[in-house]
Short mmCIF file of C-alpha atoms and ligand atoms in Angstrom, two decimals:
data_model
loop_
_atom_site.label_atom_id
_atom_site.label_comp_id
_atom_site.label_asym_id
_atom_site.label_seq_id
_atom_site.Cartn_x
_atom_site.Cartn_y
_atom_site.Cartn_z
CA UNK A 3 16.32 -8.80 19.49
CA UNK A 4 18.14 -10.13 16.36
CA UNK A 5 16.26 -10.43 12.94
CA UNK A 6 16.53 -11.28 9.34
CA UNK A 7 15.40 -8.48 7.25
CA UNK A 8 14.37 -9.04 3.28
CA UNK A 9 14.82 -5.67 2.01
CA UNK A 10 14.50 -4.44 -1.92
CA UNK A 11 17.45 -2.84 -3.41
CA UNK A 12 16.52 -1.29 -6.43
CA UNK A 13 19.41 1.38 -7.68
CA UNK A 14 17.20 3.58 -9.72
CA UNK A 15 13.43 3.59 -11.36
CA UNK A 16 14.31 1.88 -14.88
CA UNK A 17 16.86 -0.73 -12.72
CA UNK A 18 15.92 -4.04 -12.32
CA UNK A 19 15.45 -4.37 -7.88
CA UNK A 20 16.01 -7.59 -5.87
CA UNK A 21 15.54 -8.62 -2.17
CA UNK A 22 18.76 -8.61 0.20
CA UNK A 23 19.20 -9.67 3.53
CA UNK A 24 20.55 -8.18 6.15
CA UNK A 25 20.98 -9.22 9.68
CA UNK A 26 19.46 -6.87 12.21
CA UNK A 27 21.67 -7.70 15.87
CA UNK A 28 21.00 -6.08 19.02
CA UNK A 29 17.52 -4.16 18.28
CA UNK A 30 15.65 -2.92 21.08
CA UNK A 31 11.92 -3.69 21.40
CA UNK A 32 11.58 -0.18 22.47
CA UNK A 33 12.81 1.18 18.96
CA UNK A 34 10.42 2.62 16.20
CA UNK A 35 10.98 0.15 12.69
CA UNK A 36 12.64 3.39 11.20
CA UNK A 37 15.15 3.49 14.10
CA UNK A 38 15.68 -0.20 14.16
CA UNK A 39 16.52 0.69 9.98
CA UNK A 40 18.72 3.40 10.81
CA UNK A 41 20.57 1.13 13.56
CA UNK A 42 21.22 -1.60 10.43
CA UNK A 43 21.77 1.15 7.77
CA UNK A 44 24.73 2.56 10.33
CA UNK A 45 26.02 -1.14 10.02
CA UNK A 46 26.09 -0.95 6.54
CA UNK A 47 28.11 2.69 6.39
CA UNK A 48 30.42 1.42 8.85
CA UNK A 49 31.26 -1.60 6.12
CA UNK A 50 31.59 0.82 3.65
CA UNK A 51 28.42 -0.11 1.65
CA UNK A 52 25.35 1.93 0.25
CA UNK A 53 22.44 2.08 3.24
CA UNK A 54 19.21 1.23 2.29
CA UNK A 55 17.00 4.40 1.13
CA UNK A 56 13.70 4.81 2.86
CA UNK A 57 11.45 7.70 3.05
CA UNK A 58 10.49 9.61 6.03
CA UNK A 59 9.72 12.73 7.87
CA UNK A 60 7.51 13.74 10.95
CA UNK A 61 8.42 10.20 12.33
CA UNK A 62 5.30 10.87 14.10
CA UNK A 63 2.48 9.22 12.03
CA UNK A 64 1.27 12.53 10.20
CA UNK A 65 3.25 13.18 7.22
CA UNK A 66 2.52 9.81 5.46
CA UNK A 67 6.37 9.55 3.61
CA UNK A 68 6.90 5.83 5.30
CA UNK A 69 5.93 4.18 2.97
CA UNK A 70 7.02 0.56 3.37
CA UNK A 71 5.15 -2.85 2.66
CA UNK A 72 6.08 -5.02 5.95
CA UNK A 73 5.52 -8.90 5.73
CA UNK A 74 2.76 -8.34 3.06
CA UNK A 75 0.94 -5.55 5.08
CA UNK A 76 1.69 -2.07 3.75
CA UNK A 77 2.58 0.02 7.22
CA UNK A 78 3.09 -3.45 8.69
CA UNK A 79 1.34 -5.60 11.31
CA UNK A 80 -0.36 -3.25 13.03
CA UNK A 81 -3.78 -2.07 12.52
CA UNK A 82 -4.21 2.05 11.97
CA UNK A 83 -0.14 2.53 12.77
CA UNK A 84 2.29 4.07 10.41
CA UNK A 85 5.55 2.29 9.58
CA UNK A 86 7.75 5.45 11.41
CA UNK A 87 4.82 4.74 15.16
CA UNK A 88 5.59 1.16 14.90
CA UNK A 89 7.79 -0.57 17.13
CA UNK A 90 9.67 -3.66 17.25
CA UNK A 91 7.95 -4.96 20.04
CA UNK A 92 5.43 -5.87 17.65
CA UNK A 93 7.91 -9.07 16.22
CA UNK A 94 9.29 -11.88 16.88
CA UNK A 95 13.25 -12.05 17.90
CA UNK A 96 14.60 -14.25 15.62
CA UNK A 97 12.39 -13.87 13.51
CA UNK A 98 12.28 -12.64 9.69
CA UNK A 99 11.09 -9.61 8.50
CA UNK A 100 10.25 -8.81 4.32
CA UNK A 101 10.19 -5.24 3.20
CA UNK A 102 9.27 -3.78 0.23
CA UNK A 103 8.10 -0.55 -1.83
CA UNK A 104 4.71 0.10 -2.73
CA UNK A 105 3.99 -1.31 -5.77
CA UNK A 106 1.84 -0.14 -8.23
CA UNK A 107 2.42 1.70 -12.14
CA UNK A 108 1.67 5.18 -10.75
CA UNK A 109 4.31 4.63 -7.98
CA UNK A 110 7.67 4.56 -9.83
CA UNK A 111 10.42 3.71 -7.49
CA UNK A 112 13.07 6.01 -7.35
CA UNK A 113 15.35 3.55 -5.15
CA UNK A 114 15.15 0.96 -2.71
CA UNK A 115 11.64 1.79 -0.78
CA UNK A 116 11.29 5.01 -1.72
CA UNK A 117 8.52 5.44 -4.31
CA UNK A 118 7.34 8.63 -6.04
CA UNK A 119 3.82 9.44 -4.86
CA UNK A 120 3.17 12.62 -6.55
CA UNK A 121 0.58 11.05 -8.37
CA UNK A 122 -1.61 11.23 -5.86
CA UNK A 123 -0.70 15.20 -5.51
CA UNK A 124 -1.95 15.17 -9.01
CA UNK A 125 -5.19 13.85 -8.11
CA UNK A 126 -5.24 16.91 -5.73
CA UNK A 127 -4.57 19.26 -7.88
CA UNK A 128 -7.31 18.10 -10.46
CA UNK A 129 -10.43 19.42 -7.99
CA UNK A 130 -9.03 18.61 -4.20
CA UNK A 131 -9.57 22.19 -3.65
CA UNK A 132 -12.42 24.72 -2.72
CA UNK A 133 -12.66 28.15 -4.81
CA UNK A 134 -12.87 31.23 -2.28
CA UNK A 135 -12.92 34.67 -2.44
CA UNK A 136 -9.36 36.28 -0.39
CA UNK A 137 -9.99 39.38 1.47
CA UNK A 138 -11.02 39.50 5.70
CA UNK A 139 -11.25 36.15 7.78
CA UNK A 140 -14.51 34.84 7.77
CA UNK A 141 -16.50 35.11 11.17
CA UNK A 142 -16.70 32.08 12.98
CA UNK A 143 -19.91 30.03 12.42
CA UNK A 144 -21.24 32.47 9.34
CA UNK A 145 -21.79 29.53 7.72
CA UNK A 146 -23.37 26.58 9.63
CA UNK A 147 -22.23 22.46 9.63
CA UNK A 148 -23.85 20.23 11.38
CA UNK A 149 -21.87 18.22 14.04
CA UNK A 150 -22.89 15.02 12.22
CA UNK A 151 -21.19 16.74 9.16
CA UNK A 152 -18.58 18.35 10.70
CA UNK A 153 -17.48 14.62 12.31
CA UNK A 154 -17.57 12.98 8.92
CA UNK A 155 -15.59 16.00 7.19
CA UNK A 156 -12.80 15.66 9.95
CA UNK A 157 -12.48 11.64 9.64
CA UNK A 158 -12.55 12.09 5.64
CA UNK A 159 -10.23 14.57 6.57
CA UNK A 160 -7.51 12.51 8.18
CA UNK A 161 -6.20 10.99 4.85
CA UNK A 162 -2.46 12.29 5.26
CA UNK A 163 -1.91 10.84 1.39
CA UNK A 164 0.26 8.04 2.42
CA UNK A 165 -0.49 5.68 -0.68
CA UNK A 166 -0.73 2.36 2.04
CA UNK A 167 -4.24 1.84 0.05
CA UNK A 168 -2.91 1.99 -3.34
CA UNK A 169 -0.15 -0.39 -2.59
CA UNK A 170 -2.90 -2.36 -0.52
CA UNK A 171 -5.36 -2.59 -3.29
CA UNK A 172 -4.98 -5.62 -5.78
CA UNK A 173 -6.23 -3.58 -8.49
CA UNK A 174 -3.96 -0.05 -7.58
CA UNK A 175 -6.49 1.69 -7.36
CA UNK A 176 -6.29 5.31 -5.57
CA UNK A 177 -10.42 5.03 -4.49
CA UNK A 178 -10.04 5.28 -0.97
CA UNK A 179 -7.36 8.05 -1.24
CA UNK A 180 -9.69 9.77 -3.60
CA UNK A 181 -13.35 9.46 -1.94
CA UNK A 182 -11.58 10.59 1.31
CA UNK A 183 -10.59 14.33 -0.44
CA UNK A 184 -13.63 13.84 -2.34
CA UNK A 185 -15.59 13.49 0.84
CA UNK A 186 -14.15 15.61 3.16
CA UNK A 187 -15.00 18.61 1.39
CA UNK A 188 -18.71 16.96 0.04
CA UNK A 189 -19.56 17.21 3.55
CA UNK A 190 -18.97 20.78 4.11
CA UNK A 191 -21.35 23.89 2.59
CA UNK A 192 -17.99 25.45 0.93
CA UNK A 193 -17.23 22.20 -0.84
CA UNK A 194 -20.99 22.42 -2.49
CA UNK A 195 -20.23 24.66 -5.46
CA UNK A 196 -17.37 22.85 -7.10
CA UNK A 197 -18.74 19.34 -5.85
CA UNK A 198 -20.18 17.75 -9.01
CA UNK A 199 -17.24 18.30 -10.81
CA UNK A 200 -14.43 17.71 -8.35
CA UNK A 201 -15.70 13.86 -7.63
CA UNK A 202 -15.73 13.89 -12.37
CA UNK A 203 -11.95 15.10 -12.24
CA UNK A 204 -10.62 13.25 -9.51
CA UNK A 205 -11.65 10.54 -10.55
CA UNK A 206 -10.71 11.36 -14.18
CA UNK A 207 -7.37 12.15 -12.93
CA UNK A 208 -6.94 9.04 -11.03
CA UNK A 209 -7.35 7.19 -14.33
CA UNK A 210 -5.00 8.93 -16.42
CA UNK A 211 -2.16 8.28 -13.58
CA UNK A 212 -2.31 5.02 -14.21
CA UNK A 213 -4.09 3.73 -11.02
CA UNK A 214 -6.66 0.97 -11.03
CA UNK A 215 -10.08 0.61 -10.74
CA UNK A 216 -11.70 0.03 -7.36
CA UNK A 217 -13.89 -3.52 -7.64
CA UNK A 218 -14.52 -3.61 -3.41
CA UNK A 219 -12.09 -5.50 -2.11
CA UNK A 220 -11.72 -3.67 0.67
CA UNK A 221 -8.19 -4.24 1.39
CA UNK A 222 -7.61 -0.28 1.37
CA UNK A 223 -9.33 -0.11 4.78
CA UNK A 224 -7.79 -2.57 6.28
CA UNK A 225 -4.24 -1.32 5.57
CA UNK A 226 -5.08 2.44 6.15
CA UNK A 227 -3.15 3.86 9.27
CA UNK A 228 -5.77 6.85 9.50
CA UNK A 229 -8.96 4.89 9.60
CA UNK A 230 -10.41 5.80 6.73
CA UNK A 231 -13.69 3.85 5.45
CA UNK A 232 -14.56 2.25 2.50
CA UNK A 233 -18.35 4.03 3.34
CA UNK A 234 -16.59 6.91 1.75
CA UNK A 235 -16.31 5.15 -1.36
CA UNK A 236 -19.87 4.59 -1.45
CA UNK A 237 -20.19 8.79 -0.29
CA UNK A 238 -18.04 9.39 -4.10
CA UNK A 239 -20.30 7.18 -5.56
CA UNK A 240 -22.96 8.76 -4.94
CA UNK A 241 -21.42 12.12 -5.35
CA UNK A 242 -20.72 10.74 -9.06
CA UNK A 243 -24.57 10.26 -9.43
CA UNK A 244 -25.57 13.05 -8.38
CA UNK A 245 -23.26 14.76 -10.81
CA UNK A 246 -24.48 13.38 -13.51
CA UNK A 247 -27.82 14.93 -12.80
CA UNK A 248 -26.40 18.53 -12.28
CA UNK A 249 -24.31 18.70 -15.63
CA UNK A 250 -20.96 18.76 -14.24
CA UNK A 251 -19.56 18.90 -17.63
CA UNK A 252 -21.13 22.39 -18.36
CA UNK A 253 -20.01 23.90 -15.05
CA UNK A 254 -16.66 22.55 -15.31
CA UNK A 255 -14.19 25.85 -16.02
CA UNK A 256 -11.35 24.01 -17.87
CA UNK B 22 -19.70 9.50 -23.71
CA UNK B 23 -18.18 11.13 -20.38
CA UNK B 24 -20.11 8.89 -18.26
CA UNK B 25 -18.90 5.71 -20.03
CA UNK B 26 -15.23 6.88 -20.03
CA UNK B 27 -15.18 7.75 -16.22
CA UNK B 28 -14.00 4.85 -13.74
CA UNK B 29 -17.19 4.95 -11.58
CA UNK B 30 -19.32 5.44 -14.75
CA UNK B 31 -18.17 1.84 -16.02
CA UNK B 32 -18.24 0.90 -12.40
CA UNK B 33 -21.97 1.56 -12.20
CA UNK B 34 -22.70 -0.05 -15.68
CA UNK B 35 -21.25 -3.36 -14.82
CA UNK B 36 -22.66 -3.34 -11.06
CA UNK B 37 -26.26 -2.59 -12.35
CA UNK B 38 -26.16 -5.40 -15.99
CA UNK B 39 -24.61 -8.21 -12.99
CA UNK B 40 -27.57 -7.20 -10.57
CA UNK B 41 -30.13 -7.11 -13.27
CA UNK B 42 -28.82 -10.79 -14.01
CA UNK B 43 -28.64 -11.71 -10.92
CA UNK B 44 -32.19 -10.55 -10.38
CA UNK B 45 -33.12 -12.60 -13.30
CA UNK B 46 -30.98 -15.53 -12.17
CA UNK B 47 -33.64 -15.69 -8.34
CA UNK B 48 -36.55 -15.60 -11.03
CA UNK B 49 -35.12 -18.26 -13.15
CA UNK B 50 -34.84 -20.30 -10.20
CA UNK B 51 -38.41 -19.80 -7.99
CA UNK B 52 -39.63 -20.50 -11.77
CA UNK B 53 -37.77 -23.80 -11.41
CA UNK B 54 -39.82 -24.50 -8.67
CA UNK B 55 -42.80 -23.02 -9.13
CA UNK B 56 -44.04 -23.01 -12.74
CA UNK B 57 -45.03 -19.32 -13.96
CA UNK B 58 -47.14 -20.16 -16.74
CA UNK B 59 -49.62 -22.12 -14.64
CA UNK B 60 -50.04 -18.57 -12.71
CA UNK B 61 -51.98 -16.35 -14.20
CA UNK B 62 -49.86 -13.16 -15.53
CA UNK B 63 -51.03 -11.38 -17.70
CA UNK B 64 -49.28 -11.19 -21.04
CA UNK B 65 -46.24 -13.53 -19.80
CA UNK B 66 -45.06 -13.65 -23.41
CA UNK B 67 -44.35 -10.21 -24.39
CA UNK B 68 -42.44 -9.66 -20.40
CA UNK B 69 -40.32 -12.83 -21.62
CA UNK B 70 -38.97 -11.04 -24.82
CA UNK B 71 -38.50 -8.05 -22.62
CA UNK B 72 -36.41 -9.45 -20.23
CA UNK B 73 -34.89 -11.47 -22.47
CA UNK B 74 -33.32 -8.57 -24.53
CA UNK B 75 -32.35 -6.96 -21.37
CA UNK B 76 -30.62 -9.99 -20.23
CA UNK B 77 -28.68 -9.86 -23.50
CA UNK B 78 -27.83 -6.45 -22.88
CA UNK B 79 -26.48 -6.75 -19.59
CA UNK B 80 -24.95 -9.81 -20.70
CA UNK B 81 -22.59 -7.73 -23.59
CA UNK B 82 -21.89 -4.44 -21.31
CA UNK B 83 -21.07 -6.70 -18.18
CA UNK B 84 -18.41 -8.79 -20.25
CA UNK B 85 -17.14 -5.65 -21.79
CA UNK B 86 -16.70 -3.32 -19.17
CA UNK B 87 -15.95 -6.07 -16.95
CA UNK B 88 -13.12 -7.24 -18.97
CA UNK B 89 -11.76 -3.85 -20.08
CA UNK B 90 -11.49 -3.36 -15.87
CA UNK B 91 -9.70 -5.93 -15.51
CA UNK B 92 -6.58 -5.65 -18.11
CA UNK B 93 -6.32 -1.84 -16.86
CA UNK B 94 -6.22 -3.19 -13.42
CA UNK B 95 -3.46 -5.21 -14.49
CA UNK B 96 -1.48 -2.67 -16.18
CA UNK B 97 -1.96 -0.90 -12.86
CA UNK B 98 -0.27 -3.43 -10.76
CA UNK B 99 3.71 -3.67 -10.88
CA UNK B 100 5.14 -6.80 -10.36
CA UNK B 101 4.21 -8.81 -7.73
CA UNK B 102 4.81 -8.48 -3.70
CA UNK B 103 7.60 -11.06 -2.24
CA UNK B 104 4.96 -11.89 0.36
CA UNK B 105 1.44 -10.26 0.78
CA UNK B 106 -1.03 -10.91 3.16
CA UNK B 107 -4.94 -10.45 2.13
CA UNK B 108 -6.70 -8.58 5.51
CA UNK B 109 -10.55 -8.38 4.06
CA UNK B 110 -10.68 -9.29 0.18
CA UNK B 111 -12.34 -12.16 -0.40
CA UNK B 112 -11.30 -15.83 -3.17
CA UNK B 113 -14.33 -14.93 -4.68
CA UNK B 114 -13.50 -11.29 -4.89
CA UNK B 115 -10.18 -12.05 -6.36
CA UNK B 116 -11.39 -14.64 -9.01
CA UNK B 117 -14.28 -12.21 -10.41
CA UNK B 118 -12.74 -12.56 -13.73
CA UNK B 119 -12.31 -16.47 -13.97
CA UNK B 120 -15.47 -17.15 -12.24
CA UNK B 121 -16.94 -14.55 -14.71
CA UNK B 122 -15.31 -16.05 -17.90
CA UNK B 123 -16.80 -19.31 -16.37
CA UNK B 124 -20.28 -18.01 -15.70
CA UNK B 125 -20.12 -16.70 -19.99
CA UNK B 126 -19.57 -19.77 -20.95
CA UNK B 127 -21.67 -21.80 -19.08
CA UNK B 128 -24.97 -19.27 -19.71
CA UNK B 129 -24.09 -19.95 -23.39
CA UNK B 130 -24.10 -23.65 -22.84
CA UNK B 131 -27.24 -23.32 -20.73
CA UNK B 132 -28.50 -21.49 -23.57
CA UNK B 133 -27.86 -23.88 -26.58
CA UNK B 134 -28.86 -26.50 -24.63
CA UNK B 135 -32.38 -25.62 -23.24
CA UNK B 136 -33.67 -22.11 -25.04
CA UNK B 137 -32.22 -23.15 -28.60
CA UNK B 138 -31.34 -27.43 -28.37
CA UNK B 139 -28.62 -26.95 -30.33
CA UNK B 140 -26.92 -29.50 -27.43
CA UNK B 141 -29.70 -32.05 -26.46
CA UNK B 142 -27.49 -34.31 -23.94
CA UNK B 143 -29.13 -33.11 -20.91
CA UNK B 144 -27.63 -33.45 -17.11
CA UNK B 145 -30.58 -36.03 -16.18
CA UNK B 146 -29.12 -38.14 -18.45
CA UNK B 147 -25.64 -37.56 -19.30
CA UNK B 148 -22.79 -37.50 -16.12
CA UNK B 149 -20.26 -35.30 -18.04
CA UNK B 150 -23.51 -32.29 -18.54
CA UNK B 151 -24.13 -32.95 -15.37
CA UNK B 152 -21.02 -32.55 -14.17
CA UNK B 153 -20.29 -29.13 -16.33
CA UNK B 154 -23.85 -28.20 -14.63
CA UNK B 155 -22.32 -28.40 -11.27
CA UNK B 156 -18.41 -26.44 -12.53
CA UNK B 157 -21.19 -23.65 -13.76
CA UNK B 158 -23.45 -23.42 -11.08
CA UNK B 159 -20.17 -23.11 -8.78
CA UNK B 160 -18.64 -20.41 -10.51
CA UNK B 161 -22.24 -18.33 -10.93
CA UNK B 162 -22.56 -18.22 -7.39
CA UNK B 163 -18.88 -17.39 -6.53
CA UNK B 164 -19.34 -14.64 -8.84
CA UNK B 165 -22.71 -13.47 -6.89
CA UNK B 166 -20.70 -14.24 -3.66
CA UNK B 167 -18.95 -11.22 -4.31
CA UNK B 168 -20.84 -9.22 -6.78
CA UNK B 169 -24.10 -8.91 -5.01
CA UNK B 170 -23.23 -7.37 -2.03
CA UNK B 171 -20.98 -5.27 -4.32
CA UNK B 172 -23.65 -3.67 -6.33
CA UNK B 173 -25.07 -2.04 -3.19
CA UNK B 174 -21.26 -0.42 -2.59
CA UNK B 175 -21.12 0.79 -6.09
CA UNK B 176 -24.21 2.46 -6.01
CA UNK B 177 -23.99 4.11 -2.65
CA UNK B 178 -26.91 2.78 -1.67
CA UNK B 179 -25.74 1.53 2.16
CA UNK B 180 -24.38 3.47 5.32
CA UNK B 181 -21.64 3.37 8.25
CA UNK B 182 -24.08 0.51 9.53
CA UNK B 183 -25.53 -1.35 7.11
CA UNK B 184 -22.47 -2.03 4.98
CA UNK B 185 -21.62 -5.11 6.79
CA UNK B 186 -25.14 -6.48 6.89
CA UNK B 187 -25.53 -5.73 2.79
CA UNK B 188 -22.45 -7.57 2.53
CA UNK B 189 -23.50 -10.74 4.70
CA UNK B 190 -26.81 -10.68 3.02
CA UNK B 191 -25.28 -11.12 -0.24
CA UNK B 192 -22.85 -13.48 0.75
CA UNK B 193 -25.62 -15.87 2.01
CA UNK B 194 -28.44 -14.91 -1.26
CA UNK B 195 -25.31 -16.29 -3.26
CA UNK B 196 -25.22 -19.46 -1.28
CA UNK B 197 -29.03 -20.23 -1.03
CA UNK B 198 -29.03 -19.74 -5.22
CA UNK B 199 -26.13 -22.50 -5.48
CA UNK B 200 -28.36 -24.76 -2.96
CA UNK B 201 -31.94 -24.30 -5.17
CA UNK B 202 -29.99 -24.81 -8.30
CA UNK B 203 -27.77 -27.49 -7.03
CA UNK B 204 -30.79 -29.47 -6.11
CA UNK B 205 -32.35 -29.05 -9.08
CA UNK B 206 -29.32 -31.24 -11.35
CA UNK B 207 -29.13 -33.79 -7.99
CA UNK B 208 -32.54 -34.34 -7.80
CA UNK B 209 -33.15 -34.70 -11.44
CA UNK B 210 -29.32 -36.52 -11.77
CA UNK B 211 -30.48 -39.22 -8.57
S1 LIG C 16 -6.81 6.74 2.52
FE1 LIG C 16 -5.52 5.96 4.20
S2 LIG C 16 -4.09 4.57 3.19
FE2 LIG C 16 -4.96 5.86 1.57
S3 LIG C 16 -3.56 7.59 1.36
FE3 LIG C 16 -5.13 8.23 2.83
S4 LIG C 16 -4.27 7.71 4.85
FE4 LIG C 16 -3.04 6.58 3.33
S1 LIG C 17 7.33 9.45 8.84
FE1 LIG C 17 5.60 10.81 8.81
S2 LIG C 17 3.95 9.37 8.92
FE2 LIG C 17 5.66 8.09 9.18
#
């Protein structure tokens, strides 16, 4: 296949970024996107020029570093695919292909498509967590979950923190990253004690770094590569209600 | 304060004022076509003044939160995508704010010109009212086309199934209001 790729260049976070193009000869329709990148970025060493800096890891659709908007869709064309398990069967030869960052304030780009997510580690940090007491593995099944519960923990669960929602979202807002952590441990009896002020912080904390506010688009779910549901907005929501009725101020430790 | 400060706290406020007015707006229109005072309620007055101060309530919070949403929103965005595709939002979801700024406006108009007659063209008689009738009653409902269902998100109240439905339902309680009120300036207009 040959294509015409649109990339960003953007030298550093304060620098001013453009779109190049590049010409992409000889691609198989067998390669991953990433592969087909590295194929044109070894074009670009061999003329002696800077390759284009993108972010990966696992290459295997867990880690969530590939972060890359694709023709318009963040994680490209394909529904519930990362960037790095896409493959270039999936376009047309001869055909022309934009890519870009994520874009959104709390996403600074450090260069070219790779954008600084640890905002959403931040979020995390703020109440993602459950308190427990170290000492001797619990027994199995000492504390009962439902299967029903159990399910909607694990698909909560699946978020791998890529940011495709955030740069998704016409309003940046983290909500579907957040109501997934918020969720996933809402669901569970260990996630009970700190519950009614984890969704207050997170959400808090997804304020002060800078990220939108959620007004149901619903554009989150549709670029998400794990599945995750906008019902589990509406779970955080109600979370937040019910918080407001068990004084999560007064319990909060801070 | 907290609650007021926090994202979904403001969320909530400005999902339950626009339902409350929307509420009021179904009301406002079956009393179009049915006339309450020849019913017999009891005490219509005093309900009136009620729901008329709640109305103005909703009316200030909803602008103010609703406003203040969207200019962070803004600051959250950097600037804009080469190309980007829109998979499920909606043009009325995306136009919330200029169908909302509309909506003001219009109400206001609505206002001076029926509750106080400060403005006493009326659409039966006049094509230009009639006309900024018709701009109004198009932006209400595109704002309802997206904020009914909406309300139901915001509050939780909905499930794995019934999202979908909620959101159809709305979509199509937003398009029978533009019908009834629609007919009401043609009918009078013809
Ligand atoms: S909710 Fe989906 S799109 Fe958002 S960070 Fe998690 S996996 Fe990525
Ligand atoms: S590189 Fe890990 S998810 Fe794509």
């Amino acid at each position: 296949m040959n294509l015409t790729l649109f990339v960003w260049r953007q030298k550093g976070p304060a620098e001013k970024g453009r779109l190049e193009q590049f010409n992409a000869k000889d691609i198989s329709p067998e390669m991953s996107f990433l592969e087909m990148l590295d194929t044109v970025n070894e074009g670009i060493i061999k003329d002696g020029k800077e390759p284009i800096a993108f972010d990966h890891d696992c290459r295997e659709g867990i880690c969530g570093m590939c972060s890359q908007v694709i023709n318009g869709v963040p994680h490209g064309p394909q529904e519930k695919t990362t960037v790095c398990q896409l493959h270039m069967r999936n376009f047309k030869d001869g055909g022309s292909i934009y890519i870009e960052p994520w874009r959104a304030r709390a996403f600074p780009v450090i260069k070219d498509l790779i954008v600084d997510r640890s905002a959403l580690d931040r979020i995390i940090q703020a109440g993602g967590y459950i308190s427990v007491h170290t000492g001797g593995v619990p027994d199995a099944n000492a504390v009962l979950v439902s299967n029903d519960d159990a399910d909607a923990a694990m698909d909560a669960s699946e978020c791998i923190g890529c940011g495709a929602c955030v740069a998704a979202c016409p309003n940046g807002s983290a909500m579907l990253f957040t109501a997934s952590k918020v969720t996933h441990l809402a669901m569970l009896p260990q996630g009970q004690v700190e519950a009614a002020r984890r969704v207050c912080v997170m959400t808090e904390a997804m304020t002060q770094e800078g990220f939108g506010n959620c007004s149901n688009h619903y554009e989150c779910q549709a670029a998400c590569p794990k599945g995750i549901r906008v019902q589990f907005i509406a779970k955080l929501n109600r979370e937040f209600i019910r918080a407001q009725f068990k004084g999560a101020r007064r319990e909060s430790p801070q | 304060m907290r609650f007021l400060e926090n994202t979904v706290g403001r969320k909530i406020v400005i999902a339950v004022t626009g339902q409350l007015m929307a509420v009021f707006a179904i009301f406002h229109l079956l009393g179009n076509y049915f006339n309450p005072y020849s019913m017999k309620f009891p005490d219509i007055g005093s309900f009136i003044w009620l729901a008329r101060l709640a109305m103005l309530l909703s009316f200030g919070l909803h602008t103010f939160f609703g406003i203040q949403a969207e200019l962070e929103n803004h600051k959250a965005r950097t600037g804009p995508y080469a190309l980007k595709k829109s998979i499920s939002t909606t043009f009325a979801a995306k136009t919330m704010i200029w169908s909302g700024i509309l909506s003001g406006v219009f109400i206001i108009f609505h206002l001076l010109n029926f509750t106080f007659s400060v403005i006493d063209e009326s659409f039966q008689d006049n094509y230009a009212v009639a006309l900024g009738y018709t701009i109004g009653l198009s932006a209400v409902c595109l704002h309802l086309y997206h904020g009914i269902a909406s309300f139901f998100q915001t509050m939780g109240w909905n499930s794995e199934k019934s999202l979908s439905v909620i959101t159809m339902a709305g979509k199509g309680m937003a398009l029978l209001l533009f019908a009834g009120f629609i007919c009401i300036v043609v009918l009078n207009r013809v």
